[in-house]
CSV table of C-alpha atoms in Angstrom, one decimal:
chain,number,residue,atom,x,y,z
A,1,UNK,CA,119.6,97.8,27.6
A,2,UNK,CA,118.9,100.4,30.2
A,3,UNK,CA,115.3,100.0,29.9
A,4,UNK,CA,115.6,96.2,30.1
A,5,UNK,CA,117.4,96.6,33.4
A,6,UNK,CA,114.8,99.0,34.7
A,7,UNK,CA,111.9,96.8,33.8
A,8,UNK,CA,113.6,93.8,35.4
A,9,UNK,CA,114.3,95.8,38.5
A,10,UNK,CA,110.5,96.9,38.4
A,11,UNK,CA,109.2,93.4,37.9
A,12,UNK,CA,111.5,92.3,40.7
A,13,UNK,CA,110.2,94.9,43.0
A,14,UNK,CA,106.5,94.0,42.2
A,15,UNK,CA,107.4,90.2,42.7
A,16,UNK,CA,108.7,91.2,46.2
A,17,UNK,CA,105.7,93.6,47.0
A,18,UNK,CA,103.4,90.7,45.8
A,19,UNK,CA,105.2,88.0,48.1
A,20,UNK,CA,105.2,90.7,51.1
A,21,UNK,CA,101.6,91.3,51.2
A,22,UNK,CA,99.7,89.1,53.6
A,23,UNK,CA,96.6,87.5,51.9
A,24,UNK,CA,93.2,88.3,53.3
A,25,UNK,CA,92.6,85.0,54.8
A,26,UNK,CA,95.8,85.4,57.0
A,27,UNK,CA,95.5,88.7,58.2
A,28,UNK,CA,95.2,88.8,62.1
A,29,UNK,CA,92.6,91.4,61.9
A,30,UNK,CA,90.9,94.2,59.6
A,31,UNK,CA,92.3,97.4,59.3
A,32,UNK,CA,91.7,100.7,57.2
A,33,UNK,CA,91.8,100.3,53.5
A,34,UNK,CA,94.9,102.3,53.1
A,35,UNK,CA,96.7,100.4,55.8
A,36,UNK,CA,98.6,96.8,54.7
A,37,UNK,CA,99.5,93.7,56.2
A,38,UNK,CA,103.0,92.4,55.3
A,39,UNK,CA,105.1,89.3,56.3
A,40,UNK,CA,107.8,90.4,58.5
A,41,UNK,CA,111.0,91.6,56.7
A,42,UNK,CA,114.5,90.1,57.1
A,43,UNK,CA,115.8,93.4,58.2
A,44,UNK,CA,113.4,93.9,60.8
A,45,UNK,CA,114.6,93.1,64.4
A,46,UNK,CA,117.3,91.2,62.9
A,47,UNK,CA,115.0,88.3,61.6
A,48,UNK,CA,116.7,86.0,59.2
A,49,UNK,CA,113.3,84.3,58.3
A,50,UNK,CA,110.7,86.6,56.7
A,51,UNK,CA,108.1,84.4,57.8
A,52,UNK,CA,109.1,83.4,61.1
A,53,UNK,CA,106.6,83.2,63.7
A,54,UNK,CA,107.1,85.7,66.6
A,55,UNK,CA,105.5,86.8,69.7
A,56,UNK,CA,103.0,89.7,69.1
A,57,UNK,CA,104.7,92.9,69.9
A,58,UNK,CA,104.2,96.7,69.5
A,59,UNK,CA,106.6,99.5,69.8
A,60,UNK,CA,106.9,103.2,69.4
A,61,UNK,CA,110.2,104.1,67.7
A,62,UNK,CA,111.4,107.6,66.3
A,63,UNK,CA,107.9,108.6,66.1
A,64,UNK,CA,106.6,105.8,64.2
A,65,UNK,CA,104.1,103.3,65.5
A,66,UNK,CA,104.5,99.5,64.4
A,67,UNK,CA,102.7,96.3,65.4
A,68,UNK,CA,104.2,92.7,64.8
A,69,UNK,CA,101.6,89.8,65.0
A,70,UNK,CA,101.9,86.2,64.0
A,71,UNK,CA,105.0,86.8,61.9
A,72,UNK,CA,103.3,89.7,60.1
A,73,UNK,CA,103.8,93.3,60.3
A,74,UNK,CA,101.3,96.3,60.0
A,75,UNK,CA,102.5,99.2,58.2
A,76,UNK,CA,100.4,102.6,57.5
A,77,UNK,CA,101.1,106.1,56.0
A,78,UNK,CA,103.8,108.0,57.7
A,79,UNK,CA,101.7,111.0,58.6
A,80,UNK,CA,98.7,108.5,59.9
A,81,UNK,CA,101.5,106.8,62.3
A,82,UNK,CA,102.5,110.3,63.6
A,83,UNK,CA,98.7,111.0,64.4
A,84,UNK,CA,98.5,107.7,66.1
A,85,UNK,CA,101.3,108.4,68.3
A,86,UNK,CA,100.3,111.9,69.0
A,87,UNK,CA,96.7,110.5,70.1
A,88,UNK,CA,98.3,107.5,72.2
A,89,UNK,CA,100.8,109.5,74.1
A,90,UNK,CA,98.1,112.3,74.7
A,91,UNK,CA,95.5,109.5,76.0
A,92,UNK,CA,98.4,108.0,78.1
A,93,UNK,CA,99.5,111.0,79.7
A,94,UNK,CA,96.1,111.8,80.9
A,95,UNK,CA,96.0,108.1,82.2
A,96,UNK,CA,99.3,109.0,84.1
A,97,UNK,CA,97.8,112.0,85.4
A,98,UNK,CA,94.7,110.1,86.8
A,99,UNK,CA,96.7,107.5,88.2
A,100,UNK,CA,98.8,109.9,90.4
A,101,UNK,CA,95.8,111.5,91.6
A,102,UNK,CA,94.1,108.3,92.3
A,103,UNK,CA,97.5,106.9,94.0
A,104,UNK,CA,97.3,110.3,96.3
A,105,UNK,CA,93.8,109.6,97.3
A,106,UNK,CA,94.5,106.2,98.2
A,107,UNK,CA,97.8,106.9,100.2
A,108,UNK,CA,95.8,109.6,102.2
A,109,UNK,CA,93.4,107.1,103.4
A,110,UNK,CA,95.2,106.4,106.7
A,111,UNK,CA,96.0,110.1,107.5
A,112,UNK,CA,92.3,111.1,107.0
A,113,UNK,CA,91.2,108.0,109.2
A,114,UNK,CA,93.7,109.3,112.0
A,115,UNK,CA,92.4,112.5,111.8
A,116,UNK,CA,89.0,111.6,112.1
A,117,UNK,CA,89.5,109.1,115.1
A,118,UNK,CA,91.5,111.9,116.9
A,119,UNK,CA,88.3,114.2,116.8
A,120,UNK,CA,86.1,111.3,117.7
A,121,UNK,CA,88.0,110.8,120.9
A,122,UNK,CA,88.3,114.2,121.9
A,123,UNK,CA,84.7,115.1,121.2
A,124,UNK,CA,85.1,116.9,118.0
A,125,UNK,CA,82.6,114.8,115.8
A,126,UNK,CA,79.9,115.2,118.4
A,127,UNK,CA,79.5,119.1,119.4
A,128,UNK,CA,75.7,119.0,118.0
A,129,UNK,CA,74.9,116.1,119.9
A,130,UNK,CA,76.3,117.6,123.2
A,131,UNK,CA,74.5,121.0,122.4
A,132,UNK,CA,71.2,119.0,121.9
A,133,UNK,CA,71.5,117.3,125.4
A,134,UNK,CA,72.8,120.4,127.1
A,135,UNK,CA,76.3,118.8,128.0
A,136,UNK,CA,80.0,119.4,127.4
A,137,UNK,CA,83.2,117.3,127.4
A,138,UNK,CA,83.5,117.9,131.1
A,139,UNK,CA,81.0,115.0,131.2
A,140,UNK,CA,83.5,112.7,130.0
A,141,UNK,CA,85.4,110.6,132.9
A,142,UNK,CA,88.9,109.7,133.2
A,143,UNK,CA,89.2,105.9,133.2
A,144,UNK,CA,91.5,103.0,132.4
A,145,UNK,CA,90.1,100.1,130.2
A,146,UNK,CA,90.0,97.6,133.1
A,147,UNK,CA,87.8,99.7,134.9
A,148,UNK,CA,85.1,99.6,132.1
A,149,UNK,CA,86.1,96.3,130.4
A,150,UNK,CA,86.9,92.7,131.1
A,151,UNK,CA,90.3,91.3,129.4
A,152,UNK,CA,90.3,87.9,128.6
A,153,UNK,CA,87.1,87.1,130.6
A,154,UNK,CA,86.8,83.3,131.9
A,155,UNK,CA,85.7,81.0,129.4
A,156,UNK,CA,82.1,80.0,129.2
A,157,UNK,CA,81.3,76.6,130.7
A,158,UNK,CA,81.0,73.8,127.8
A,159,UNK,CA,81.4,70.6,130.1
A,160,UNK,CA,78.0,69.5,129.7
A,161,UNK,CA,77.8,70.3,126.0
A,162,UNK,CA,78.3,67.5,123.6
A,163,UNK,CA,81.5,66.9,121.8
A,164,UNK,CA,80.0,67.0,118.4
A,165,UNK,CA,78.3,70.2,118.9
A,166,UNK,CA,79.1,72.8,116.1
A,167,UNK,CA,80.7,76.1,117.0
A,168,UNK,CA,82.3,79.1,115.4
A,169,UNK,CA,86.1,79.2,115.0
A,170,UNK,CA,88.1,82.3,114.0
A,171,UNK,CA,91.8,81.8,113.2
A,172,UNK,CA,93.9,84.9,112.6
A,173,UNK,CA,93.2,84.5,108.9
A,174,UNK,CA,89.7,84.9,109.4
A,175,UNK,CA,89.9,88.5,110.2
A,176,UNK,CA,90.3,91.3,107.5
A,177,UNK,CA,92.5,93.9,108.4
A,178,UNK,CA,91.1,96.3,105.8
A,179,UNK,CA,87.8,96.5,107.1
A,180,UNK,CA,87.9,94.9,110.5
A,181,UNK,CA,85.4,92.4,110.1
A,182,UNK,CA,85.0,88.4,110.2
A,183,UNK,CA,85.5,87.6,106.4
A,184,UNK,CA,86.3,83.7,106.6
A,185,UNK,CA,84.1,82.5,109.4
A,186,UNK,CA,84.8,78.5,110.1
A,187,UNK,CA,83.2,76.0,111.7
A,188,UNK,CA,84.4,73.5,114.1
A,189,UNK,CA,83.3,70.6,116.4
A,190,UNK,CA,83.3,71.6,120.2
A,191,UNK,CA,85.8,68.7,120.9
A,192,UNK,CA,88.2,70.1,118.2
A,193,UNK,CA,88.5,73.7,120.0
A,194,UNK,CA,87.5,73.0,123.6
A,195,UNK,CA,90.8,73.3,124.6
A,196,UNK,CA,94.0,75.5,123.4
A,197,UNK,CA,91.9,78.5,122.1
A,198,UNK,CA,90.6,81.8,123.1
A,199,UNK,CA,86.6,81.6,124.1
A,200,UNK,CA,84.5,84.5,123.4
A,201,UNK,CA,80.7,85.4,122.9
A,202,UNK,CA,78.7,87.6,120.6
A,203,UNK,CA,79.3,91.4,121.4
A,204,UNK,CA,83.1,90.6,122.2
A,205,UNK,CA,85.9,92.8,120.7
A,206,UNK,CA,88.8,90.6,119.8
A,207,UNK,CA,92.4,92.5,119.3
A,208,UNK,CA,95.3,90.7,117.8
A,209,UNK,CA,98.2,90.9,120.1
A,210,UNK,CA,101.1,89.8,118.1
A,211,UNK,CA,103.3,91.4,115.4
A,212,UNK,CA,102.5,92.1,112.6
A,213,UNK,CA,98.9,91.2,112.9
A,214,UNK,CA,98.3,93.9,115.7
A,215,UNK,CA,100.0,96.4,113.5
A,216,UNK,CA,98.1,95.6,110.6
A,217,UNK,CA,94.8,96.2,112.7
A,218,UNK,CA,93.5,92.8,113.1
A,219,UNK,CA,90.5,93.6,115.3
A,220,UNK,CA,86.7,93.0,115.1
A,221,UNK,CA,83.3,93.1,117.2
A,222,UNK,CA,82.4,89.4,117.3
A,223,UNK,CA,78.6,89.0,115.6
A,224,UNK,CA,76.4,86.0,115.6
A,225,UNK,CA,78.0,82.8,116.4
A,226,UNK,CA,77.0,79.2,115.5
A,227,UNK,CA,75.2,77.8,118.7
A,228,UNK,CA,76.3,81.0,120.8
A,229,UNK,CA,79.7,79.9,121.2
A,230,UNK,CA,83.0,81.0,119.6
A,231,UNK,CA,86.8,80.1,119.7
A,232,UNK,CA,89.7,81.4,118.1
A,233,UNK,CA,93.3,82.1,117.9
A,234,UNK,CA,95.2,82.4,121.1
A,235,UNK,CA,96.9,85.3,119.9
A,236,UNK,CA,93.8,87.4,120.4
A,237,UNK,CA,93.1,89.4,123.3
A,238,UNK,CA,89.1,89.1,124.0
A,239,UNK,CA,87.8,92.4,125.3
A,240,UNK,CA,84.3,92.3,127.0
A,241,UNK,CA,82.7,95.5,127.6
A,242,UNK,CA,81.0,96.5,131.0
A,243,UNK,CA,78.0,98.7,131.2
A,244,UNK,CA,79.6,102.1,130.6
A,245,UNK,CA,81.6,100.9,127.4
A,246,UNK,CA,80.1,100.4,124.1
A,247,UNK,CA,81.6,97.8,122.1
A,248,UNK,CA,81.6,99.6,118.5
A,249,UNK,CA,83.6,102.4,120.5
A,250,UNK,CA,86.0,100.0,122.0
A,251,UNK,CA,86.4,98.8,118.5
A,252,UNK,CA,87.2,101.9,116.8
A,253,UNK,CA,89.6,102.9,119.9
A,254,UNK,CA,91.8,99.6,119.4
A,255,UNK,CA,91.7,100.0,115.6
A,256,UNK,CA,93.0,103.5,115.9
A,257,UNK,CA,96.6,104.0,114.6
A,258,UNK,CA,97.6,106.2,117.6
A,259,UNK,CA,96.4,103.2,119.9
A,260,UNK,CA,98.5,100.7,117.6
A,261,UNK,CA,101.4,102.7,117.6
A,262,UNK,CA,101.3,102.9,121.7
A,263,UNK,CA,100.7,99.2,121.9
A,264,UNK,CA,103.6,98.5,119.5
A,265,UNK,CA,105.7,100.7,121.7
A,266,UNK,CA,104.9,98.6,124.7
A,267,UNK,CA,105.5,95.1,123.0
A,268,UNK,CA,107.8,92.6,124.4
A,269,UNK,CA,109.3,89.2,123.2
A,270,UNK,CA,111.8,87.7,120.7
A,271,UNK,CA,112.1,89.4,117.2
A,272,UNK,CA,108.9,88.6,115.0
A,273,UNK,CA,107.4,87.0,118.2
A,274,UNK,CA,106.5,90.3,120.0
A,275,UNK,CA,103.4,90.8,121.7
A,276,UNK,CA,101.4,93.4,123.4
A,277,UNK,CA,101.3,92.8,127.1
A,278,UNK,CA,98.1,92.5,129.1
A,279,UNK,CA,99.1,95.1,131.3
A,280,UNK,CA,99.3,97.5,128.5
A,281,UNK,CA,95.6,97.0,128.0
A,282,UNK,CA,94.7,97.1,131.5
A,283,UNK,CA,96.2,100.2,132.5
A,284,UNK,CA,95.4,102.1,129.1
A,285,UNK,CA,93.8,105.7,129.9
A,286,UNK,CA,90.9,107.2,128.3
A,287,UNK,CA,88.5,109.8,128.6
A,288,UNK,CA,85.0,108.0,128.4
A,289,UNK,CA,81.8,109.9,127.2
A,290,UNK,CA,78.5,108.8,128.0
A,291,UNK,CA,77.0,105.5,126.6
A,292,UNK,CA,74.4,107.5,124.3
A,293,UNK,CA,77.7,109.7,123.1
A,294,UNK,CA,79.8,106.7,122.4
A,295,UNK,CA,77.0,105.3,120.3
A,296,UNK,CA,76.6,108.6,118.4
A,297,UNK,CA,80.4,108.7,118.0
A,298,UNK,CA,80.5,105.1,116.7
A,299,UNK,CA,77.5,105.8,114.2
A,300,UNK,CA,79.5,108.5,112.7
A,301,UNK,CA,82.5,106.7,112.4
A,302,UNK,CA,80.8,103.6,110.8
A,303,UNK,CA,79.1,105.8,108.4
A,304,UNK,CA,82.4,107.8,107.4
A,305,UNK,CA,84.7,104.5,107.0
A,306,UNK,CA,82.4,102.6,105.0
A,307,UNK,CA,82.3,105.4,102.5
A,308,UNK,CA,86.0,105.7,102.7
A,309,UNK,CA,86.8,102.0,102.4
A,310,UNK,CA,84.2,102.1,99.3
A,311,UNK,CA,86.1,104.9,97.9
A,312,UNK,CA,89.4,103.2,98.5
A,313,UNK,CA,88.1,99.9,96.9
A,314,UNK,CA,87.0,101.7,93.6
A,315,UNK,CA,90.3,103.5,93.8
A,316,UNK,CA,92.3,100.3,93.7
A,317,UNK,CA,90.2,98.8,91.2
A,318,UNK,CA,90.8,102.0,88.8
A,319,UNK,CA,94.4,101.8,89.6
A,320,UNK,CA,94.4,98.2,88.3
A,321,UNK,CA,92.5,99.1,85.1
A,322,UNK,CA,94.7,101.7,84.0
A,323,UNK,CA,97.1,98.9,82.3
A,324,UNK,CA,94.0,97.3,80.9
A,325,UNK,CA,92.9,100.6,79.1
A,326,UNK,CA,96.4,101.4,77.6
A,327,UNK,CA,96.0,97.9,76.2
A,328,UNK,CA,92.7,98.6,74.7
A,329,UNK,CA,94.0,101.9,73.2
A,330,UNK,CA,96.8,100.2,71.7
A,331,UNK,CA,94.5,97.7,70.3
A,332,UNK,CA,92.1,100.7,69.0
A,333,UNK,CA,95.1,102.2,67.3
A,334,UNK,CA,96.3,99.1,65.6
A,335,UNK,CA,92.9,98.7,64.0
A,336,UNK,CA,92.7,102.2,63.1
A,337,UNK,CA,89.8,102.9,65.6
A,338,UNK,CA,91.1,105.9,67.2
A,339,UNK,CA,89.7,108.4,64.7
A,340,UNK,CA,93.1,109.6,63.0
A,341,UNK,CA,92.8,107.7,59.9
A,342,UNK,CA,92.3,109.8,56.7
A,343,UNK,CA,91.2,107.7,53.8
A,344,UNK,CA,92.7,110.5,51.1
A,345,UNK,CA,96.0,110.3,52.5
A,346,UNK,CA,99.2,108.1,51.5
A,347,UNK,CA,98.3,104.7,50.8
A,348,UNK,CA,100.7,102.1,52.5
A,349,UNK,CA,100.9,100.1,49.4
A,350,UNK,CA,101.9,102.9,47.3
A,351,UNK,CA,104.3,104.0,50.0
C-alpha cells in the first residue's frame, strides 16, 4: 500500500514536471544546458493561471535571480544564481561609480568655464603673447562698451530691394544656448520681416535681453547671411564692434557667467518679462587689450571651449547609455553569457 502511494506520488510529480517544462519551440531564447524554462507556477507572484501571459520582468530577491518572459520562468541552479547575482552587482557598482564621476565632470563644466574666462579678461591666458610682443597689461585701456561698440545700430536701407528677396531670419529658437551658435537658421521673404524685427549684418554679435534666454546664454556671432541681410527677434540686442573691439572677444564677454549675472541684477520689467536695459550695455566698463591680443585670447578660448563642449557631449551620451548597458548585462545574465555557468554543477531539472 505504502509503495503504491509512493509510486503514485512520484508519477504525479513526473507529470507535473513534464507539464511545467517549456518545449524548445516555445522557449523565448536559448540558455545553458543545465538551465530550464518552465511555465509560470500558480504560486509565483500570486498568479492563478499557470500559463497566463505576463509582461517580461526580471528581479533579484533574497540572493536569487529570476526572469519571467511570456508566461514562462527561467530557473537555474542556486549556486549559479548566486554567482550571477554577484557578477551583476559588481558590474552595476562599477557603472554607478563611473556615472558619479561623469556627473561630477559635467557639473564642473560651468565652474571651469568661469575660471577660464576670468583669466582671459584679466590677462591670465596671454602672458606669453605679451612677453613675445614686449607689452604688459598696462597696455590695456579702460573703456565702457558704448565707446567701442554700437548697440542696436540703424537698420540697413532695404527700401529699393524687392519684396520677394530671400533673407536670413533668426528667431530666438535659432540660437543654441549650449554652444552659442546659430543652429536652426530660417529663410524669409523680405516683405515678411522688413518691419517689426531686428536687423543685423555679418559679424554682428546678437545678445538675448529677455529672461530666461539671457541667463541661459543665448548669444552668437552672425556668420554668412542670405543676400547679406539678416533679421531676427526683437528680444535681441545687436552689437556692432568698432575698430578697437574684436567680435569674438565681445561674444565671449557677453557669454561669460559673471557678465550675465551682472546683467540679470540690472533687469527690469514684470515677472517673466524682465529685460536687460540698454543702458546697462552702454555703460558696461571693461579693460580692453589691443585688437591683436583680443584675437589671441579669443583663439585660445575657442579652442578650449570646443574641447570642453565635445567632452561634455560625450559625457552626457555616456550617462544616457549607462541604463542601456545595465539592461544589456541583465540580458547576458539571463542567457548564461556572463561566464558564470559551470556545466558540471547542479542541473535545474534535477533541482
